[in-house]
PDB file of N, CA and C in Angstrom:
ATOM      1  N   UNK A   1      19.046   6.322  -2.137  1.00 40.00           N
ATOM      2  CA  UNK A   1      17.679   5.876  -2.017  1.00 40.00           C
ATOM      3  C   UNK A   1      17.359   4.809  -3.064  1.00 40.00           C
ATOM      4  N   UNK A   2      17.967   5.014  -4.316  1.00 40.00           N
ATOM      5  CA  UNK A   2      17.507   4.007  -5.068  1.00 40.00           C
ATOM      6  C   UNK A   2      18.173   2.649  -4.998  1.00 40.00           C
ATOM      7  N   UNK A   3      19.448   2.486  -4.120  1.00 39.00           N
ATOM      8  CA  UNK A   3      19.746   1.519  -3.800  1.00 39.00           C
ATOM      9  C   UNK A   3      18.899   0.501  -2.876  1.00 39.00           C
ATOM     10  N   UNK A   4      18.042   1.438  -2.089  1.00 38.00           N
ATOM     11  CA  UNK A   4      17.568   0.788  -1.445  1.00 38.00           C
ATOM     12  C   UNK A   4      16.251   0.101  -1.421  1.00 38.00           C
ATOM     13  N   UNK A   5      15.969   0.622  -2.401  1.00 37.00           N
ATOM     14  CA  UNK A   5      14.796  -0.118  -3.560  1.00 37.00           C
ATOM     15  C   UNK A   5      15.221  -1.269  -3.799  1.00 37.00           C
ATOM     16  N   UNK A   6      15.660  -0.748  -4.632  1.00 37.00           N
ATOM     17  CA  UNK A   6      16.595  -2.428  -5.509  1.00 37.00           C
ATOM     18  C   UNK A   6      16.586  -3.308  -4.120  1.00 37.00           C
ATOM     19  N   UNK A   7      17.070  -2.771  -3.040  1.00 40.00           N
ATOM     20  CA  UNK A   7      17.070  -4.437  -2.357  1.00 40.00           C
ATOM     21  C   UNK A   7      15.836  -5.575  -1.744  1.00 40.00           C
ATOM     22  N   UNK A   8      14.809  -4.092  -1.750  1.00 41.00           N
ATOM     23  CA  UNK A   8      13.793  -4.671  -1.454  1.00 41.00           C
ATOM     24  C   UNK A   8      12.542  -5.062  -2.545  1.00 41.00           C
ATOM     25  N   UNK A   9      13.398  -5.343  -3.435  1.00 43.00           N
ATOM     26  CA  UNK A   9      12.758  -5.602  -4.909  1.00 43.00           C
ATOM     27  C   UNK A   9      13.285  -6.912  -5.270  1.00 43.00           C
ATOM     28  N   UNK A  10      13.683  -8.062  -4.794  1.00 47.00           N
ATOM     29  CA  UNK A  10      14.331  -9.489  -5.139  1.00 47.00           C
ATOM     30  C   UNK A  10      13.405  -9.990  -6.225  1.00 47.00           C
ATOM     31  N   UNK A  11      13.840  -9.948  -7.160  1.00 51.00           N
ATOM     32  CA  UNK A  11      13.450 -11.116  -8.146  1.00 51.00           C
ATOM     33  C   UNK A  11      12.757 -12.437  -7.563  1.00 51.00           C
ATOM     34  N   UNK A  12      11.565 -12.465  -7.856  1.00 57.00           N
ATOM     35  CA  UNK A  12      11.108 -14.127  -7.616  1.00 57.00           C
ATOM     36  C   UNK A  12      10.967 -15.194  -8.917  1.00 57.00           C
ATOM     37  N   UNK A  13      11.176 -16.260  -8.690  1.00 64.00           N
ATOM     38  CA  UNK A  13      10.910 -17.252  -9.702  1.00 64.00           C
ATOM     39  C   UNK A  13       9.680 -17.905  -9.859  1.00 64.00           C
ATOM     40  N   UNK A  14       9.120 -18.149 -10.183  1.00 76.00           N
ATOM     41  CA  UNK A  14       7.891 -18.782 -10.521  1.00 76.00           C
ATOM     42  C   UNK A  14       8.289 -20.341 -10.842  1.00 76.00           C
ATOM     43  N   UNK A  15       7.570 -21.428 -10.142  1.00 81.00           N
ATOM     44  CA  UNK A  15       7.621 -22.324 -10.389  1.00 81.00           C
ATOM     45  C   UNK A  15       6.707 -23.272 -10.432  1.00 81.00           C
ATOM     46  N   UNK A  16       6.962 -24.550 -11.068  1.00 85.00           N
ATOM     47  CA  UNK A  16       5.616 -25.531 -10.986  1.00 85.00           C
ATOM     48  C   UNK A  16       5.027 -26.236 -10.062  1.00 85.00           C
ATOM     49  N   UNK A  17       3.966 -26.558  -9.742  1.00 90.00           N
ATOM     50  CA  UNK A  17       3.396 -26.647  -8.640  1.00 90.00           C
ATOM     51  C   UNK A  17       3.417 -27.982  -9.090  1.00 90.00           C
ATOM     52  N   UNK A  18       4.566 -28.838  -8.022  1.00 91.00           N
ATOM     53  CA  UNK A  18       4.957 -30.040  -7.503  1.00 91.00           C
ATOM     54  C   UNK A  18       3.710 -30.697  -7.074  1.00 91.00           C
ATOM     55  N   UNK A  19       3.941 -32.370  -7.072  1.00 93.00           N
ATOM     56  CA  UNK A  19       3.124 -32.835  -5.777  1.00 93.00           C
ATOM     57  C   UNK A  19       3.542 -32.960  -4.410  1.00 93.00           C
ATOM     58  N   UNK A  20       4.713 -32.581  -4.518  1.00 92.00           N
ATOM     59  CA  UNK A  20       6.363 -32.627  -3.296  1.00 92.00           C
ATOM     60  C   UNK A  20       5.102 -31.388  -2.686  1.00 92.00           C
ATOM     61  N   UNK A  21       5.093 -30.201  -3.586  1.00 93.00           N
ATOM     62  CA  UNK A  21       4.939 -29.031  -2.847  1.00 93.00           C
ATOM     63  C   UNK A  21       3.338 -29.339  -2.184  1.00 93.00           C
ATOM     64  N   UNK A  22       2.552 -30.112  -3.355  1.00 94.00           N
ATOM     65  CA  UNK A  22       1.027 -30.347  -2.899  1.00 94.00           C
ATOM     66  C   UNK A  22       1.016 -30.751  -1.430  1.00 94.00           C
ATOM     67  N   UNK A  23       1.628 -31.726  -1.067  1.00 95.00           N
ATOM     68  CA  UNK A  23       1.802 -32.526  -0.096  1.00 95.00           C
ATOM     69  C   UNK A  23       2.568 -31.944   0.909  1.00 95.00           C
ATOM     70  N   UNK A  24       3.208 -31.084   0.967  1.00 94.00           N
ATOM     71  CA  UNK A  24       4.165 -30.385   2.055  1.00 94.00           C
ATOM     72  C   UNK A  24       2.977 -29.473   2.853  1.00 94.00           C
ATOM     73  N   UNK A  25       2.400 -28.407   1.899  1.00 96.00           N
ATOM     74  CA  UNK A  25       1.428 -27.594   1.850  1.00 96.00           C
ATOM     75  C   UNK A  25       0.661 -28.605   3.060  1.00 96.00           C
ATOM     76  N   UNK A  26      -0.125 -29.649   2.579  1.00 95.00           N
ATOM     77  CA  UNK A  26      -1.181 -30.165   3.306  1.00 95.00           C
ATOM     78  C   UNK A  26      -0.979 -30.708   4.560  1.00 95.00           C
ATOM     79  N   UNK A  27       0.312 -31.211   4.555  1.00 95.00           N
ATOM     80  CA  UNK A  27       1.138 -31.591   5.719  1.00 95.00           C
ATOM     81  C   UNK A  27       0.985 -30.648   6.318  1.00 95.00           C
ATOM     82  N   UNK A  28       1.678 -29.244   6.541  1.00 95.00           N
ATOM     83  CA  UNK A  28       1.519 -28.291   7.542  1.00 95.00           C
ATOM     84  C   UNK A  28       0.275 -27.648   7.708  1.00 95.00           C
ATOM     85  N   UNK A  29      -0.803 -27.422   6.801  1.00 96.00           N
ATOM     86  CA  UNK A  29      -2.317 -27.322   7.390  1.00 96.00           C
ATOM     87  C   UNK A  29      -2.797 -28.024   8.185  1.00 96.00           C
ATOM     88  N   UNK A  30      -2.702 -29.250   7.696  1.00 95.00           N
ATOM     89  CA  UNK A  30      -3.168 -30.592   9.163  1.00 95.00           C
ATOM     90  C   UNK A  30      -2.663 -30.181  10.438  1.00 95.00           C
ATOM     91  N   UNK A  31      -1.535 -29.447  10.586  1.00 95.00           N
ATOM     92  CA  UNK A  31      -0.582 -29.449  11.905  1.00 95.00           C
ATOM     93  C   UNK A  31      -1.160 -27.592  12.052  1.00 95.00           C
ATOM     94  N   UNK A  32      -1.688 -26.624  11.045  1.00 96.00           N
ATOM     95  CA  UNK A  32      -1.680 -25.349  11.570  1.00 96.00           C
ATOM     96  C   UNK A  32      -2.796 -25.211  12.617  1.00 96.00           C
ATOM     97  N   UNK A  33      -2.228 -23.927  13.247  1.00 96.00           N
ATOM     98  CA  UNK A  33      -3.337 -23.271  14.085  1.00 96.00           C
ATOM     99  C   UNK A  33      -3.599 -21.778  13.844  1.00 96.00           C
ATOM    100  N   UNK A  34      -4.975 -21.566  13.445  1.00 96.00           N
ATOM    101  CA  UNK A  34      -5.689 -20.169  12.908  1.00 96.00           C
ATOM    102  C   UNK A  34      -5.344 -19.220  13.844  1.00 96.00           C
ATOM    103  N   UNK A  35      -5.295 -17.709  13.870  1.00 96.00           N
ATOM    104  CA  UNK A  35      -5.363 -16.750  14.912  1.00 96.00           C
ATOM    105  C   UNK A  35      -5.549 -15.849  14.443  1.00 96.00           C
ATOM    106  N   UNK A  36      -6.794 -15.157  14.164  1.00 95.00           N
ATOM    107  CA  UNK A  36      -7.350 -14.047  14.074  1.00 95.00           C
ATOM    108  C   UNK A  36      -6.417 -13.086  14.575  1.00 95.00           C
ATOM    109  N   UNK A  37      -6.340 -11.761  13.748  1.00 91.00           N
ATOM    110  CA  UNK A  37      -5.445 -11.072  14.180  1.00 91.00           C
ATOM    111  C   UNK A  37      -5.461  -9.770  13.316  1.00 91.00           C
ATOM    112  N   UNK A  38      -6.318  -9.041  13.554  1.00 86.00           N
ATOM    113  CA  UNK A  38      -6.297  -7.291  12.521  1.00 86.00           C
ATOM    114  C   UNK A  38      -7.216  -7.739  11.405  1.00 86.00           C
ATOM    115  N   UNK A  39      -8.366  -8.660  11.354  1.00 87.00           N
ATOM    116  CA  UNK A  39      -8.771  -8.384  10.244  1.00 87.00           C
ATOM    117  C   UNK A  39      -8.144  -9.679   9.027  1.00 87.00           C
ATOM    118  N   UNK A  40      -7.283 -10.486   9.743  1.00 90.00           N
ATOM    119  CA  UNK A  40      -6.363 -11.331   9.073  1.00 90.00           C
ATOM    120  C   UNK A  40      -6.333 -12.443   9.569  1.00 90.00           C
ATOM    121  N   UNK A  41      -6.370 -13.853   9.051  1.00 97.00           N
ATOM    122  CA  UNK A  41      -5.899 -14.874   9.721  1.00 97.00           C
ATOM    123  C   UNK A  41      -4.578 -15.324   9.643  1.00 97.00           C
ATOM    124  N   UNK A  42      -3.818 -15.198  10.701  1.00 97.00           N
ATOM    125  CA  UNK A  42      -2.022 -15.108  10.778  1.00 97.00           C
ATOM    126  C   UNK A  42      -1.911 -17.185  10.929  1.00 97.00           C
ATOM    127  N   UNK A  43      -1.116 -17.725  10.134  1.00 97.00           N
ATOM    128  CA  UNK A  43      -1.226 -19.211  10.303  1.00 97.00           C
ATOM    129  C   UNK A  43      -0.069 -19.670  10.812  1.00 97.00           C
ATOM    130  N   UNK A  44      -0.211 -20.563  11.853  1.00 96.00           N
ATOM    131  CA  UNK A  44       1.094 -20.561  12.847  1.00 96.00           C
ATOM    132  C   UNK A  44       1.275 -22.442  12.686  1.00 96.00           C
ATOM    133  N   UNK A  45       2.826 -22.983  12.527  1.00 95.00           N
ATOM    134  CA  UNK A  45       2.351 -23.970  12.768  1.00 95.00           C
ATOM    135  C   UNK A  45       3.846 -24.368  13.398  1.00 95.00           C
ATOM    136  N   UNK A  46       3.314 -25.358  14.904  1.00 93.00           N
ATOM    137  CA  UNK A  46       4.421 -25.739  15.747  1.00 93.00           C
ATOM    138  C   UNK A  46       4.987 -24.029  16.745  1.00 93.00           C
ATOM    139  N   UNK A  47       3.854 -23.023  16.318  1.00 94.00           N
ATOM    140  CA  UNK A  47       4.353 -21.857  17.145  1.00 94.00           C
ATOM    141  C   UNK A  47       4.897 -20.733  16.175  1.00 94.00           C
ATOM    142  N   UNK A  48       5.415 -21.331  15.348  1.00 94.00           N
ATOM    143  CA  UNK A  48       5.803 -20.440  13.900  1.00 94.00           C
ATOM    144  C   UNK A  48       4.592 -19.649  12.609  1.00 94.00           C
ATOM    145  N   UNK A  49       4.980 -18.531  12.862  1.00 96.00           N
ATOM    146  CA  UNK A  49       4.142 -18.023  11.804  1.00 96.00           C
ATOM    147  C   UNK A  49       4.333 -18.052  10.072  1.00 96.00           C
ATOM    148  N   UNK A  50       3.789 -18.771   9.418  1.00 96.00           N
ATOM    149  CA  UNK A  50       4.187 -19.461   8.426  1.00 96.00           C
ATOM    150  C   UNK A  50       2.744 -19.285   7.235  1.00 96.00           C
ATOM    151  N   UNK A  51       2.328 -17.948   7.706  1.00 96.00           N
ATOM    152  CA  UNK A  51       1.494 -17.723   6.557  1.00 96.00           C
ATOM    153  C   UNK A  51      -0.094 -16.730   7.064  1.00 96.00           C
ATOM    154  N   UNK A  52      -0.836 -16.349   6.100  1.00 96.00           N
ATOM    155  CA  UNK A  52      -1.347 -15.625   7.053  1.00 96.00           C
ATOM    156  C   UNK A  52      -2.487 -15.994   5.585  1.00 96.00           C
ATOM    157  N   UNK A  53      -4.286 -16.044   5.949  1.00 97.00           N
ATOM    158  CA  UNK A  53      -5.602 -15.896   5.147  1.00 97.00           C
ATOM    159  C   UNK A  53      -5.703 -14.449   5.104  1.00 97.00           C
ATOM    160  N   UNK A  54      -6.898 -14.308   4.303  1.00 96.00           N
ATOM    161  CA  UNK A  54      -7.243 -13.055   4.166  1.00 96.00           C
ATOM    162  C   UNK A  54      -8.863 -13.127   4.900  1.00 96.00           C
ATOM    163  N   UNK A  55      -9.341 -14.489   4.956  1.00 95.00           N
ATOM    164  CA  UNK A  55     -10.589 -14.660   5.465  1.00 95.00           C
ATOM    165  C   UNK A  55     -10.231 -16.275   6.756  1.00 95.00           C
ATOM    166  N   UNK A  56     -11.357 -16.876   6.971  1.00 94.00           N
ATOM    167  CA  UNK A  56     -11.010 -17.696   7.544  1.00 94.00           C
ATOM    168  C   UNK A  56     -11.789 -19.257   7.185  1.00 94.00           C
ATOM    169  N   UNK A  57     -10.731 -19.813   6.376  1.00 94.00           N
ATOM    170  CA  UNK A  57     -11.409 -20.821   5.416  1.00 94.00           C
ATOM    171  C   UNK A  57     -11.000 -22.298   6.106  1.00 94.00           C
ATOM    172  N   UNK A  58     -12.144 -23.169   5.987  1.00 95.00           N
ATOM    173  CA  UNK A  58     -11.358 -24.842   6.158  1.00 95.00           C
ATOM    174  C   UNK A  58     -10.065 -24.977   5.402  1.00 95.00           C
ATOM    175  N   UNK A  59      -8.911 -25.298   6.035  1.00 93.00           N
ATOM    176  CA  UNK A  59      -7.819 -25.610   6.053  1.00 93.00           C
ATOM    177  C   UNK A  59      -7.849 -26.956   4.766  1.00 93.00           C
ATOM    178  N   UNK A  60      -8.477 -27.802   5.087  1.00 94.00           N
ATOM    179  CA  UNK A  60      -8.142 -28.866   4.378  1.00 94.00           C
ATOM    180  C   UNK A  60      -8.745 -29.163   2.973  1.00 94.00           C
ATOM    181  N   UNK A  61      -9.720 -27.353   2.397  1.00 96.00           N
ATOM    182  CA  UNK A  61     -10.254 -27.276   1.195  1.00 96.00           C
ATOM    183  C   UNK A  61      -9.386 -26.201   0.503  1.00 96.00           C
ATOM    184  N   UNK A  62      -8.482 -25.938   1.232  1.00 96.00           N
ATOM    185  CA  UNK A  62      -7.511 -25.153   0.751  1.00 96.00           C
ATOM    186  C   UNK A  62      -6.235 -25.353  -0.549  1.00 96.00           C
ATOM    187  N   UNK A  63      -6.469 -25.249  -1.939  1.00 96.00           N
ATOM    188  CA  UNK A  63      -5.695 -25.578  -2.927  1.00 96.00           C
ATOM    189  C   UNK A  63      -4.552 -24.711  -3.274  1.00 96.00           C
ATOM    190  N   UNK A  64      -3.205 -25.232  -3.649  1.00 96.00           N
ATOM    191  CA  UNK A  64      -2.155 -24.660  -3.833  1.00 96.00           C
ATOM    192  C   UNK A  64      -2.188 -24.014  -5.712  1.00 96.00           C
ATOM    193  N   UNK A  65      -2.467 -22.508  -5.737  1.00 95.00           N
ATOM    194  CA  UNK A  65      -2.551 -22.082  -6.923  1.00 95.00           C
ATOM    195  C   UNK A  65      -0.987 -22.070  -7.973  1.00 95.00           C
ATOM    196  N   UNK A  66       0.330 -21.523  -6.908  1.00 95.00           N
ATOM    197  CA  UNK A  66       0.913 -20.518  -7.747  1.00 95.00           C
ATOM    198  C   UNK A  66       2.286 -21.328  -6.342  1.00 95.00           C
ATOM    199  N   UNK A  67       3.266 -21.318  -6.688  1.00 95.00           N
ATOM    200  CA  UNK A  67       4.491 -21.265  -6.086  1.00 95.00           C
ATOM    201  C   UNK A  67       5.805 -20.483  -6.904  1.00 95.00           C
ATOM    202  N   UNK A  68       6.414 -19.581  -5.740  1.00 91.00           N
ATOM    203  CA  UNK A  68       7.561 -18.629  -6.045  1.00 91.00           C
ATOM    204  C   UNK A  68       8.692 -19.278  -4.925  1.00 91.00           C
ATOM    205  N   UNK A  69      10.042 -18.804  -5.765  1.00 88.00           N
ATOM    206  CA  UNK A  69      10.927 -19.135  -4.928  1.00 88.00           C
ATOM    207  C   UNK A  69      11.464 -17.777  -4.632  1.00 88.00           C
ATOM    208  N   UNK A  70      11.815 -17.605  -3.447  1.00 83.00           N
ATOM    209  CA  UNK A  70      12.049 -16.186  -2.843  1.00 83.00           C
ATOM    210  C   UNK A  70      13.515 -16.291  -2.328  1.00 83.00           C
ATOM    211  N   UNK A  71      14.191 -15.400  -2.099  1.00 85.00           N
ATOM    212  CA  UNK A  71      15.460 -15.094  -0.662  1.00 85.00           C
ATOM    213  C   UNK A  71      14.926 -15.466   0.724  1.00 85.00           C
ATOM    214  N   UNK A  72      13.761 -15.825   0.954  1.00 85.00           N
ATOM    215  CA  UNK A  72      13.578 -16.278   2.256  1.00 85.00           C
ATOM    216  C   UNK A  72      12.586 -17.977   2.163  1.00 85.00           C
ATOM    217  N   UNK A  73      12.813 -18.382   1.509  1.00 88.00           N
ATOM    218  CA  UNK A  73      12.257 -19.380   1.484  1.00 88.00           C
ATOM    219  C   UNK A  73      11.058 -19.844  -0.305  1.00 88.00           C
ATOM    220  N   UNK A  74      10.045 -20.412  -0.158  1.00 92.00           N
ATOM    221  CA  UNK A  74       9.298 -21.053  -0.869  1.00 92.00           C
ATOM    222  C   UNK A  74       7.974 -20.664  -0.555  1.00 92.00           C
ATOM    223  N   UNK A  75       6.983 -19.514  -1.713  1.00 95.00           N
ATOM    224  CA  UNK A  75       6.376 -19.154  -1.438  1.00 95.00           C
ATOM    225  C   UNK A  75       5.075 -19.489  -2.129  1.00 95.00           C
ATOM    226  N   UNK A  76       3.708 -19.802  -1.317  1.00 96.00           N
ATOM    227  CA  UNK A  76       2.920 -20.956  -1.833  1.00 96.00           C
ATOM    228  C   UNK A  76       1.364 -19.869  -2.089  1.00 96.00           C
ATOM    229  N   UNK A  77       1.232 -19.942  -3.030  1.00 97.00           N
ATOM    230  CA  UNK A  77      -0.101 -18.751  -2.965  1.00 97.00           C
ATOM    231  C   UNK A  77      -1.299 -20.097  -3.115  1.00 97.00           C
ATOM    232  N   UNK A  78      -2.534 -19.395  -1.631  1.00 97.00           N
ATOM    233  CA  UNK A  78      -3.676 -20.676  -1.677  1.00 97.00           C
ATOM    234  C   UNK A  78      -5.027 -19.812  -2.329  1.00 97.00           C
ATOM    235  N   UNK A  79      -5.804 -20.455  -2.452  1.00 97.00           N
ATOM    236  CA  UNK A  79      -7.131 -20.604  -2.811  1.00 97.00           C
ATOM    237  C   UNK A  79      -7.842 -21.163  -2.708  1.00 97.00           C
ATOM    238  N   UNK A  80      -9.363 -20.550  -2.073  1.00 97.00           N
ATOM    239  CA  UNK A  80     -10.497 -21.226  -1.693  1.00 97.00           C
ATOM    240  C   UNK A  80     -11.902 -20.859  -2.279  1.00 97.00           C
ATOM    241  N   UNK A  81     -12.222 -21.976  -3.440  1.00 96.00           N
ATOM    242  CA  UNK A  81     -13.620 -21.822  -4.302  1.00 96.00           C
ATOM    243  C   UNK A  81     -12.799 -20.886  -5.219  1.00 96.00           C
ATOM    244  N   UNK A  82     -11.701 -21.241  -5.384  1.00 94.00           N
ATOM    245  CA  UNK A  82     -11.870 -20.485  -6.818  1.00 94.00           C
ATOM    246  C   UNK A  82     -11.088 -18.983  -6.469  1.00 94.00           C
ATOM    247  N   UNK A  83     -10.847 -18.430  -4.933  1.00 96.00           N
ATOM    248  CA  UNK A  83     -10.947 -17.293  -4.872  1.00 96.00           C
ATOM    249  C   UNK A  83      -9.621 -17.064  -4.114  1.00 96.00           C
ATOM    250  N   UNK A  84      -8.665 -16.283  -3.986  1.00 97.00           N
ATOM    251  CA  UNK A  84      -7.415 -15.897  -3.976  1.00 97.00           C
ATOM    252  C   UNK A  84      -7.763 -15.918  -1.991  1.00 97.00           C
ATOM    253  N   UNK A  85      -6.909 -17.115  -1.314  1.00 97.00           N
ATOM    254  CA  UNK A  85      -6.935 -16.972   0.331  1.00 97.00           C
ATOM    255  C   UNK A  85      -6.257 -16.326   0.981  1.00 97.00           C
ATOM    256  N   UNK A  86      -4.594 -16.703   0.289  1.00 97.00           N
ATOM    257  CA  UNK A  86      -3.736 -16.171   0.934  1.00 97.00           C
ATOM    258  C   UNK A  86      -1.858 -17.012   0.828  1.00 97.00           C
ATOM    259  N   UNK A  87      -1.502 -17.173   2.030  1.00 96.00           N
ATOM    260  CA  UNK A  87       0.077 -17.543   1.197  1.00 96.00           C
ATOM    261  C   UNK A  87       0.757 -17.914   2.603  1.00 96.00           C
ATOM    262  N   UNK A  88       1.883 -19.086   2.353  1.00 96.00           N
ATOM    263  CA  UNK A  88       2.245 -19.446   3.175  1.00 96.00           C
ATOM    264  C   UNK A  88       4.017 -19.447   2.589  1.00 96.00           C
ATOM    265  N   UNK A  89       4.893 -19.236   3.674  1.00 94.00           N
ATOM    266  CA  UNK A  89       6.476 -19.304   3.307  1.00 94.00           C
ATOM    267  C   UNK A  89       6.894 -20.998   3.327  1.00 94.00           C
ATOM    268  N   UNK A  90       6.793 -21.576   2.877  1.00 92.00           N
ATOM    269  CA  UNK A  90       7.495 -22.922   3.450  1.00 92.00           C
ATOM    270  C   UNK A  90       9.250 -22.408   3.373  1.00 92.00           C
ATOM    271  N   UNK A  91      10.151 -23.108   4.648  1.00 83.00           N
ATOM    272  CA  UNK A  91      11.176 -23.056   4.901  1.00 83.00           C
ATOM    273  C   UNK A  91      11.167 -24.612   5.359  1.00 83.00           C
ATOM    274  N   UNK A  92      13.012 -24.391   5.475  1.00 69.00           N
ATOM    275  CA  UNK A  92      13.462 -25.968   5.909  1.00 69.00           C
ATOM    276  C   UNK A  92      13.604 -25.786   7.431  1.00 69.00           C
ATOM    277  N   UNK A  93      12.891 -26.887   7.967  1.00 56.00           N
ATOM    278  CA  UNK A  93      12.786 -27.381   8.921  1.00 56.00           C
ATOM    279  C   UNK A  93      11.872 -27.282   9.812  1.00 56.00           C
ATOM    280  N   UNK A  94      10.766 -27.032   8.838  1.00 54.00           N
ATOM    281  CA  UNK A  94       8.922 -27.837   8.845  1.00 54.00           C
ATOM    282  C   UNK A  94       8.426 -28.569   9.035  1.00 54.00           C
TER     283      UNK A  94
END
């Protein structure tokens, strides 16, 4: 059992919030589409689910707080007014 912790426990890195990343981020908001879904906004873009709100905020007032690098990709924590939105995976071939 405790092995199986450990795997679902990956170390993340913390990293600096690029303008590479500013600009990637905004790139795929321009292109997302919202979908309400449990209480959640699930963020899909090109059909792919690639991030999910906790409320349902203008897209394009949306600021990149915090970026982690994960085992599954590049992970972008947003914020709107100040207030924790939600998080998107960027992967290659976005």
């Amino acid at each position: 059992m405790t092995k199986m912790l450990r795997m679902g426990c990956g170390k993340k890195a913390r990293e600096e919030v690029t303008p590479e990343v500013r600009e990637k981020v905004k790139e795929l908001l321009s292109r997302a589409e919202l979908v309400e879904r449990g209480g959640k906004v699930v963020v899909f873009v090109d059909g792919k689910k690639v991030g999910k709100l906790k409320f349902m905020a203008p897209v394009d007032e949306l600021e990149v707080e915090s970026v982690w690098r994960g085992p599954f990709g590049t992970k972008v924590e947003l914020s709107w007014r100040g207030r924790f939105a939600g998080s998107l995976l960027l992967r290659e071939g976005l």
